[in-house]
Amino acid sequence: MRRAAPAAVIVALALSLAACSSEDEGPGTAVPTTTASGPVASSQQFDRPFPVTGDGWDATVTVSNLRIVPSSVYSDTVVAVDVRAVQASGQPVIEPSDLRAFDPSGRQLERIDNPAGTVEDPLIRSVMATPGEEVRGMVAWTMPPGSRVGRIELVTPGTIGSLTVTRQPADPQATPAQPVT
């Protein structure tokens, strides 16, 4: 008999909580369903063009040459990529903020807003209006010491192109280890 009393209290509590939550929703209120909106990420490869879309435009983008860039301006390591976009239709817009870099844990790296002087040809916001028009430039991020690049994403209103980094860039300033003699 003593065991039945706690069970009855738990059942009564559960029923009263359920009644409260259904009263909060009101009669006829539907429980909202979660639906995906926006583009779904697609896997892409470095050095291979992939389609990118926006509001009434299409382009082809190639992301290549992930590398460490020597810099005396930043205490962190600077990594950069080359970006090439070619107009397919409409008036595509490409800008540095479309590209994001992440470490393997998913933490976003800080993009260098004005990389002039750090990279040779920084990508600037560009609108392509002529069929086949091409835009090229470089995007750079700072990466804390000891970190790695996990992926780079190109995000537009209609596309999320995700490039997974499988080979880390080599530091051109690193000296090779001397053999122990």
PDB file of C-alpha atoms in Angstrom:
ATOM      1  CA  MET A   1       0.000   0.000   0.000  1.00  0.00           C
ATOM      2  CA  ARG A   2       2.827   2.359   0.810  1.00  0.00           C
ATOM      3  CA  ARG A   3       4.375   1.865  -2.631  1.00  0.00           C
ATOM      4  CA  ALA A   4       1.133   2.716  -4.407  1.00  0.00           C
ATOM      5  CA  ALA A   5       0.861   6.150  -2.770  1.00  0.00           C
ATOM      6  CA  PRO A   6       4.047   7.648  -4.306  1.00  0.00           C
ATOM      7  CA  ALA A   7       3.132   6.207  -7.700  1.00  0.00           C
ATOM      8  CA  ALA A   8      -0.344   7.772  -7.480  1.00  0.00           C
ATOM      9  CA  VAL A   9       1.185  11.151  -6.597  1.00  0.00           C
ATOM     10  CA  ILE A  10       3.558  10.977  -9.590  1.00  0.00           C
ATOM     11  CA  VAL A  11       0.727  10.030 -11.980  1.00  0.00           C
ATOM     12  CA  ALA A  12      -1.485  12.839 -10.632  1.00  0.00           C
ATOM     13  CA  LEU A  13       1.342  15.352 -11.000  1.00  0.00           C
ATOM     14  CA  ALA A  14       2.048  14.248 -14.562  1.00  0.00           C
ATOM     15  CA  LEU A  15      -1.627  14.545 -15.513  1.00  0.00           C
ATOM     16  CA  SER A  16      -1.922  18.018 -13.984  1.00  0.00           C
ATOM     17  CA  LEU A  17       1.200  19.211 -15.839  1.00  0.00           C
ATOM     18  CA  ALA A  18      -0.168  17.848 -19.100  1.00  0.00           C
ATOM     19  CA  ALA A  19      -3.483  19.619 -18.461  1.00  0.00           C
ATOM     20  CA  CYS A  20      -1.681  22.912 -17.768  1.00  0.00           C
ATOM     21  CA  SER A  21       0.368  22.729 -20.943  1.00  0.00           C
ATOM     22  CA  SER A  22      -2.694  21.990 -23.103  1.00  0.00           C
ATOM     23  CA  GLU A  23      -4.549  24.932 -21.505  1.00  0.00           C
ATOM     24  CA  ASP A  24      -1.603  27.226 -22.302  1.00  0.00           C
ATOM     25  CA  GLU A  25      -1.835  26.343 -25.982  1.00  0.00           C
ATOM     26  CA  GLY A  26      -5.536  27.164 -26.138  1.00  0.00           C
ATOM     27  CA  PRO A  27      -8.203  25.242 -27.986  1.00  0.00           C
ATOM     28  CA  GLY A  28      -7.380  24.464 -31.590  1.00  0.00           C
ATOM     29  CA  THR A  29      -3.783  25.670 -31.328  1.00  0.00           C
ATOM     30  CA  ALA A  30      -1.533  23.496 -33.410  1.00  0.00           C
ATOM     31  CA  VAL A  31       1.892  22.587 -32.175  1.00  0.00           C
ATOM     32  CA  PRO A  32       4.360  24.215 -34.580  1.00  0.00           C
ATOM     33  CA  THR A  33       6.378  21.829 -36.682  1.00  0.00           C
ATOM     34  CA  THR A  34       9.991  22.475 -37.512  1.00  0.00           C
ATOM     35  CA  THR A  35      10.739  22.716 -41.200  1.00  0.00           C
ATOM     36  CA  ALA A  36      14.049  23.475 -42.823  1.00  0.00           C
ATOM     37  CA  SER A  37      14.235  26.775 -44.622  1.00  0.00           C
ATOM     38  CA  GLY A  38      16.992  28.122 -46.788  1.00  0.00           C
ATOM     39  CA  PRO A  39      19.702  26.257 -48.610  1.00  0.00           C
ATOM     40  CA  VAL A  40      21.042  22.911 -47.509  1.00  0.00           C
ATOM     41  CA  ALA A  41      24.835  22.621 -47.228  1.00  0.00           C
ATOM     42  CA  SER A  42      26.468  20.713 -50.038  1.00  0.00           C
ATOM     43  CA  SER A  43      29.955  19.231 -50.045  1.00  0.00           C
ATOM     44  CA  GLN A  44      32.325  20.803 -52.515  1.00  0.00           C
ATOM     45  CA  GLN A  45      35.970  20.305 -53.439  1.00  0.00           C
ATOM     46  CA  PHE A  46      38.866  22.710 -53.596  1.00  0.00           C
ATOM     47  CA  ASP A  47      40.006  23.632 -57.119  1.00  0.00           C
ATOM     48  CA  ARG A  48      36.675  22.507 -58.653  1.00  0.00           C
ATOM     49  CA  PRO A  49      33.992  24.995 -59.758  1.00  0.00           C
ATOM     50  CA  PHE A  50      30.578  24.653 -58.114  1.00  0.00           C
ATOM     51  CA  PRO A  51      27.254  26.446 -58.717  1.00  0.00           C
ATOM     52  CA  VAL A  52      26.215  29.276 -56.431  1.00  0.00           C
ATOM     53  CA  THR A  53      22.821  31.015 -56.451  1.00  0.00           C
ATOM     54  CA  GLY A  54      21.317  34.143 -55.004  1.00  0.00           C
ATOM     55  CA  ASP A  55      18.209  36.248 -55.472  1.00  0.00           C
ATOM     56  CA  GLY A  56      17.717  36.039 -59.240  1.00  0.00           C
ATOM     57  CA  TRP A  57      21.308  35.177 -60.124  1.00  0.00           C
ATOM     58  CA  ASP A  58      23.615  32.231 -60.673  1.00  0.00           C
ATOM     59  CA  ALA A  59      27.398  31.954 -60.766  1.00  0.00           C
ATOM     60  CA  THR A  60      30.135  29.376 -60.639  1.00  0.00           C
ATOM     61  CA  VAL A  61      32.728  29.683 -57.869  1.00  0.00           C
ATOM     62  CA  THR A  62      36.095  28.011 -57.377  1.00  0.00           C
ATOM     63  CA  VAL A  63      37.910  28.126 -54.035  1.00  0.00           C
ATOM     64  CA  SER A  64      41.555  27.083 -54.188  1.00  0.00           C
ATOM     65  CA  ASN A  65      45.066  27.327 -52.831  1.00  0.00           C
ATOM     66  CA  LEU A  66      44.499  27.226 -49.066  1.00  0.00           C
ATOM     67  CA  ARG A  67      47.749  28.455 -47.580  1.00  0.00           C
ATOM     68  CA  ILE A  68      49.438  30.166 -44.656  1.00  0.00           C
ATOM     69  CA  VAL A  69      50.451  33.730 -45.504  1.00  0.00           C
ATOM     70  CA  PRO A  70      53.485  35.256 -43.788  1.00  0.00           C
ATOM     71  CA  SER A  71      52.455  38.357 -41.837  1.00  0.00           C
ATOM     72  CA  SER A  72      54.232  40.659 -39.421  1.00  0.00           C
ATOM     73  CA  VAL A  73      50.990  42.541 -38.727  1.00  0.00           C
ATOM     74  CA  TYR A  74      49.126  39.712 -36.945  1.00  0.00           C
ATOM     75  CA  SER A  75      50.352  37.677 -33.990  1.00  0.00           C
ATOM     76  CA  ASP A  76      48.083  34.801 -35.047  1.00  0.00           C
ATOM     77  CA  THR A  77      48.677  32.678 -38.131  1.00  0.00           C
ATOM     78  CA  VAL A  78      47.058  34.072 -41.300  1.00  0.00           C
ATOM     79  CA  VAL A  79      45.412  31.603 -43.703  1.00  0.00           C
ATOM     80  CA  ALA A  80      44.090  32.588 -47.124  1.00  0.00           C
ATOM     81  CA  VAL A  81      42.298  31.139 -50.149  1.00  0.00           C
ATOM     82  CA  ASP A  82      41.916  32.247 -53.740  1.00  0.00           C
ATOM     83  CA  VAL A  83      38.347  32.788 -54.954  1.00  0.00           C
ATOM     84  CA  ARG A  84      37.208  32.892 -58.587  1.00  0.00           C
ATOM     85  CA  ALA A  85      33.573  33.630 -59.489  1.00  0.00           C
ATOM     86  CA  VAL A  86      32.098  33.571 -62.999  1.00  0.00           C
ATOM     87  CA  GLN A  87      28.683  35.031 -63.848  1.00  0.00           C
ATOM     88  CA  ALA A  88      26.148  32.547 -65.249  1.00  0.00           C
ATOM     89  CA  SER A  89      22.930  34.602 -65.154  1.00  0.00           C
ATOM     90  CA  GLY A  90      21.496  37.709 -63.550  1.00  0.00           C
ATOM     91  CA  GLN A  91      23.836  39.962 -61.590  1.00  0.00           C
ATOM     92  CA  PRO A  92      25.766  37.807 -59.125  1.00  0.00           C
ATOM     93  CA  VAL A  93      27.219  39.477 -56.052  1.00  0.00           C
ATOM     94  CA  ILE A  94      30.296  38.013 -54.383  1.00  0.00           C
ATOM     95  CA  GLU A  95      32.008  39.461 -51.336  1.00  0.00           C
ATOM     96  CA  PRO A  96      34.517  38.364 -48.685  1.00  0.00           C
ATOM     97  CA  SER A  97      31.827  38.009 -46.015  1.00  0.00           C
ATOM     98  CA  ASP A  98      30.279  35.194 -48.106  1.00  0.00           C
ATOM     99  CA  LEU A  99      33.212  33.002 -47.061  1.00  0.00           C
ATOM    100  CA  ARG A 100      33.638  31.661 -43.538  1.00  0.00           C
ATOM    101  CA  ALA A 101      36.376  29.466 -42.095  1.00  0.00           C
ATOM    102  CA  PHE A 102      36.012  27.137 -39.104  1.00  0.00           C
ATOM    103  CA  ASP A 103      38.361  25.055 -36.990  1.00  0.00           C
ATOM    104  CA  PRO A 104      37.617  21.306 -36.651  1.00  0.00           C
ATOM    105  CA  SER A 105      35.452  21.918 -33.544  1.00  0.00           C
ATOM    106  CA  GLY A 106      33.208  24.322 -35.488  1.00  0.00           C
ATOM    107  CA  ARG A 107      34.539  27.557 -34.000  1.00  0.00           C
ATOM    108  CA  GLN A 108      34.563  30.292 -36.646  1.00  0.00           C
ATOM    109  CA  LEU A 109      37.907  31.890 -37.494  1.00  0.00           C
ATOM    110  CA  GLU A 110      38.088  35.681 -37.632  1.00  0.00           C
ATOM    111  CA  ARG A 111      38.053  37.012 -41.191  1.00  0.00           C
ATOM    112  CA  ILE A 112      40.438  39.887 -41.889  1.00  0.00           C
ATOM    113  CA  ASP A 113      38.142  42.687 -43.065  1.00  0.00           C
ATOM    114  CA  ASN A 114      40.825  44.662 -44.874  1.00  0.00           C
ATOM    115  CA  PRO A 115      43.624  42.276 -45.847  1.00  0.00           C
ATOM    116  CA  ALA A 116      45.383  44.765 -48.161  1.00  0.00           C
ATOM    117  CA  GLY A 117      49.085  44.456 -47.457  1.00  0.00           C
ATOM    118  CA  THR A 118      48.589  40.941 -46.063  1.00  0.00           C
ATOM    119  CA  VAL A 119      47.455  39.265 -49.308  1.00  0.00           C
ATOM    120  CA  GLU A 120      48.332  40.378 -52.828  1.00  0.00           C
ATOM    121  CA  ASP A 121      44.838  40.662 -54.297  1.00  0.00           C
ATOM    122  CA  PRO A 122      42.061  40.930 -51.676  1.00  0.00           C
ATOM    123  CA  LEU A 123      38.556  40.031 -52.810  1.00  0.00           C
ATOM    124  CA  ILE A 124      36.256  43.051 -52.738  1.00  0.00           C
ATOM    125  CA  ARG A 125      32.467  43.162 -53.019  1.00  0.00           C
ATOM    126  CA  SER A 126      31.750  42.768 -56.715  1.00  0.00           C
ATOM    127  CA  VAL A 127      28.637  42.721 -58.873  1.00  0.00           C
ATOM    128  CA  MET A 128      28.999  40.834 -62.155  1.00  0.00           C
ATOM    129  CA  ALA A 129      26.722  42.275 -64.830  1.00  0.00           C
ATOM    130  CA  THR A 130      28.147  40.939 -68.094  1.00  0.00           C
ATOM    131  CA  PRO A 131      27.636  37.315 -69.242  1.00  0.00           C
ATOM    132  CA  GLY A 132      30.735  35.311 -68.375  1.00  0.00           C
ATOM    133  CA  GLU A 133      32.261  38.132 -66.307  1.00  0.00           C
ATOM    134  CA  GLU A 134      34.911  36.883 -63.881  1.00  0.00           C
ATOM    135  CA  VAL A 135      35.997  38.159 -60.474  1.00  0.00           C
ATOM    136  CA  ARG A 136      39.102  36.985 -58.624  1.00  0.00           C
ATOM    137  CA  GLY A 137      40.487  37.757 -55.207  1.00  0.00           C
ATOM    138  CA  MET A 138      41.807  36.405 -51.929  1.00  0.00           C
ATOM    139  CA  VAL A 139      40.076  36.041 -48.563  1.00  0.00           C
ATOM    140  CA  ALA A 140      42.114  35.745 -45.352  1.00  0.00           C
ATOM    141  CA  TRP A 141      41.456  34.764 -41.724  1.00  0.00           C
ATOM    142  CA  THR A 142      43.490  34.726 -38.539  1.00  0.00           C
ATOM    143  CA  MET A 143      43.955  31.418 -36.793  1.00  0.00           C
ATOM    144  CA  PRO A 144      45.156  31.093 -33.175  1.00  0.00           C
ATOM    145  CA  PRO A 145      48.504  29.327 -32.672  1.00  0.00           C
ATOM    146  CA  GLY A 146      48.144  25.558 -32.610  1.00  0.00           C
ATOM    147  CA  SER A 147      44.777  25.645 -34.386  1.00  0.00           C
ATOM    148  CA  ARG A 148      43.832  23.959 -37.630  1.00  0.00           C
ATOM    149  CA  VAL A 149      41.371  24.762 -40.391  1.00  0.00           C
ATOM    150  CA  GLY A 150      38.454  22.311 -40.470  1.00  0.00           C
ATOM    151  CA  ARG A 151      36.270  23.665 -43.235  1.00  0.00           C
ATOM    152  CA  ILE A 152      35.503  26.708 -45.337  1.00  0.00           C
ATOM    153  CA  GLU A 153      31.961  27.629 -46.321  1.00  0.00           C
ATOM    154  CA  LEU A 154      30.662  29.874 -49.078  1.00  0.00           C
ATOM    155  CA  VAL A 155      27.217  31.114 -48.041  1.00  0.00           C
ATOM    156  CA  THR A 156      24.822  33.008 -50.334  1.00  0.00           C
ATOM    157  CA  PRO A 157      21.009  33.345 -50.194  1.00  0.00           C
ATOM    158  CA  GLY A 158      20.620  30.127 -52.208  1.00  0.00           C
ATOM    159  CA  THR A 159      23.786  28.150 -51.485  1.00  0.00           C
ATOM    160  CA  ILE A 160      25.945  26.797 -48.702  1.00  0.00           C
ATOM    161  CA  GLY A 161      29.014  25.234 -50.266  1.00  0.00           C
ATOM    162  CA  SER A 162      31.082  23.449 -47.626  1.00  0.00           C
ATOM    163  CA  LEU A 163      34.719  22.591 -48.324  1.00  0.00           C
ATOM    164  CA  THR A 164      36.302  20.188 -45.850  1.00  0.00           C
ATOM    165  CA  VAL A 165      40.018  20.698 -45.229  1.00  0.00           C
ATOM    166  CA  THR A 166      41.796  17.346 -45.196  1.00  0.00           C
ATOM    167  CA  ARG A 167      45.364  18.593 -45.668  1.00  0.00           C
ATOM    168  CA  GLN A 168      46.582  21.504 -43.555  1.00  0.00           C
ATOM    169  CA  PRO A 169      48.536  24.269 -45.279  1.00  0.00           C
ATOM    170  CA  ALA A 170      52.276  24.377 -44.659  1.00  0.00           C
ATOM    171  CA  ASP A 171      53.875  27.390 -43.012  1.00  0.00           C
ATOM    172  CA  PRO A 172      56.381  28.861 -45.497  1.00  0.00           C
ATOM    173  CA  GLN A 173      58.347  30.441 -42.633  1.00  0.00           C
ATOM    174  CA  ALA A 174      58.717  27.217 -40.667  1.00  0.00           C
ATOM    175  CA  THR A 175      62.204  25.806 -40.693  1.00  0.00           C
ATOM    176  CA  PRO A 176      62.567  22.111 -41.279  1.00  0.00           C
ATOM    177  CA  ALA A 177      63.680  20.121 -38.270  1.00  0.00           C
ATOM    178  CA  GLN A 178      67.411  19.552 -38.179  1.00  0.00           C
ATOM    179  CA  PRO A 179      68.492  15.936 -37.942  1.00  0.00           C
ATOM    180  CA  VAL A 180      70.030  14.987 -34.614  1.00  0.00           C
ATOM    181  CA  THR A 181      73.644  13.977 -35.073  1.00  0.00           C
TER     182      THR A 181
END
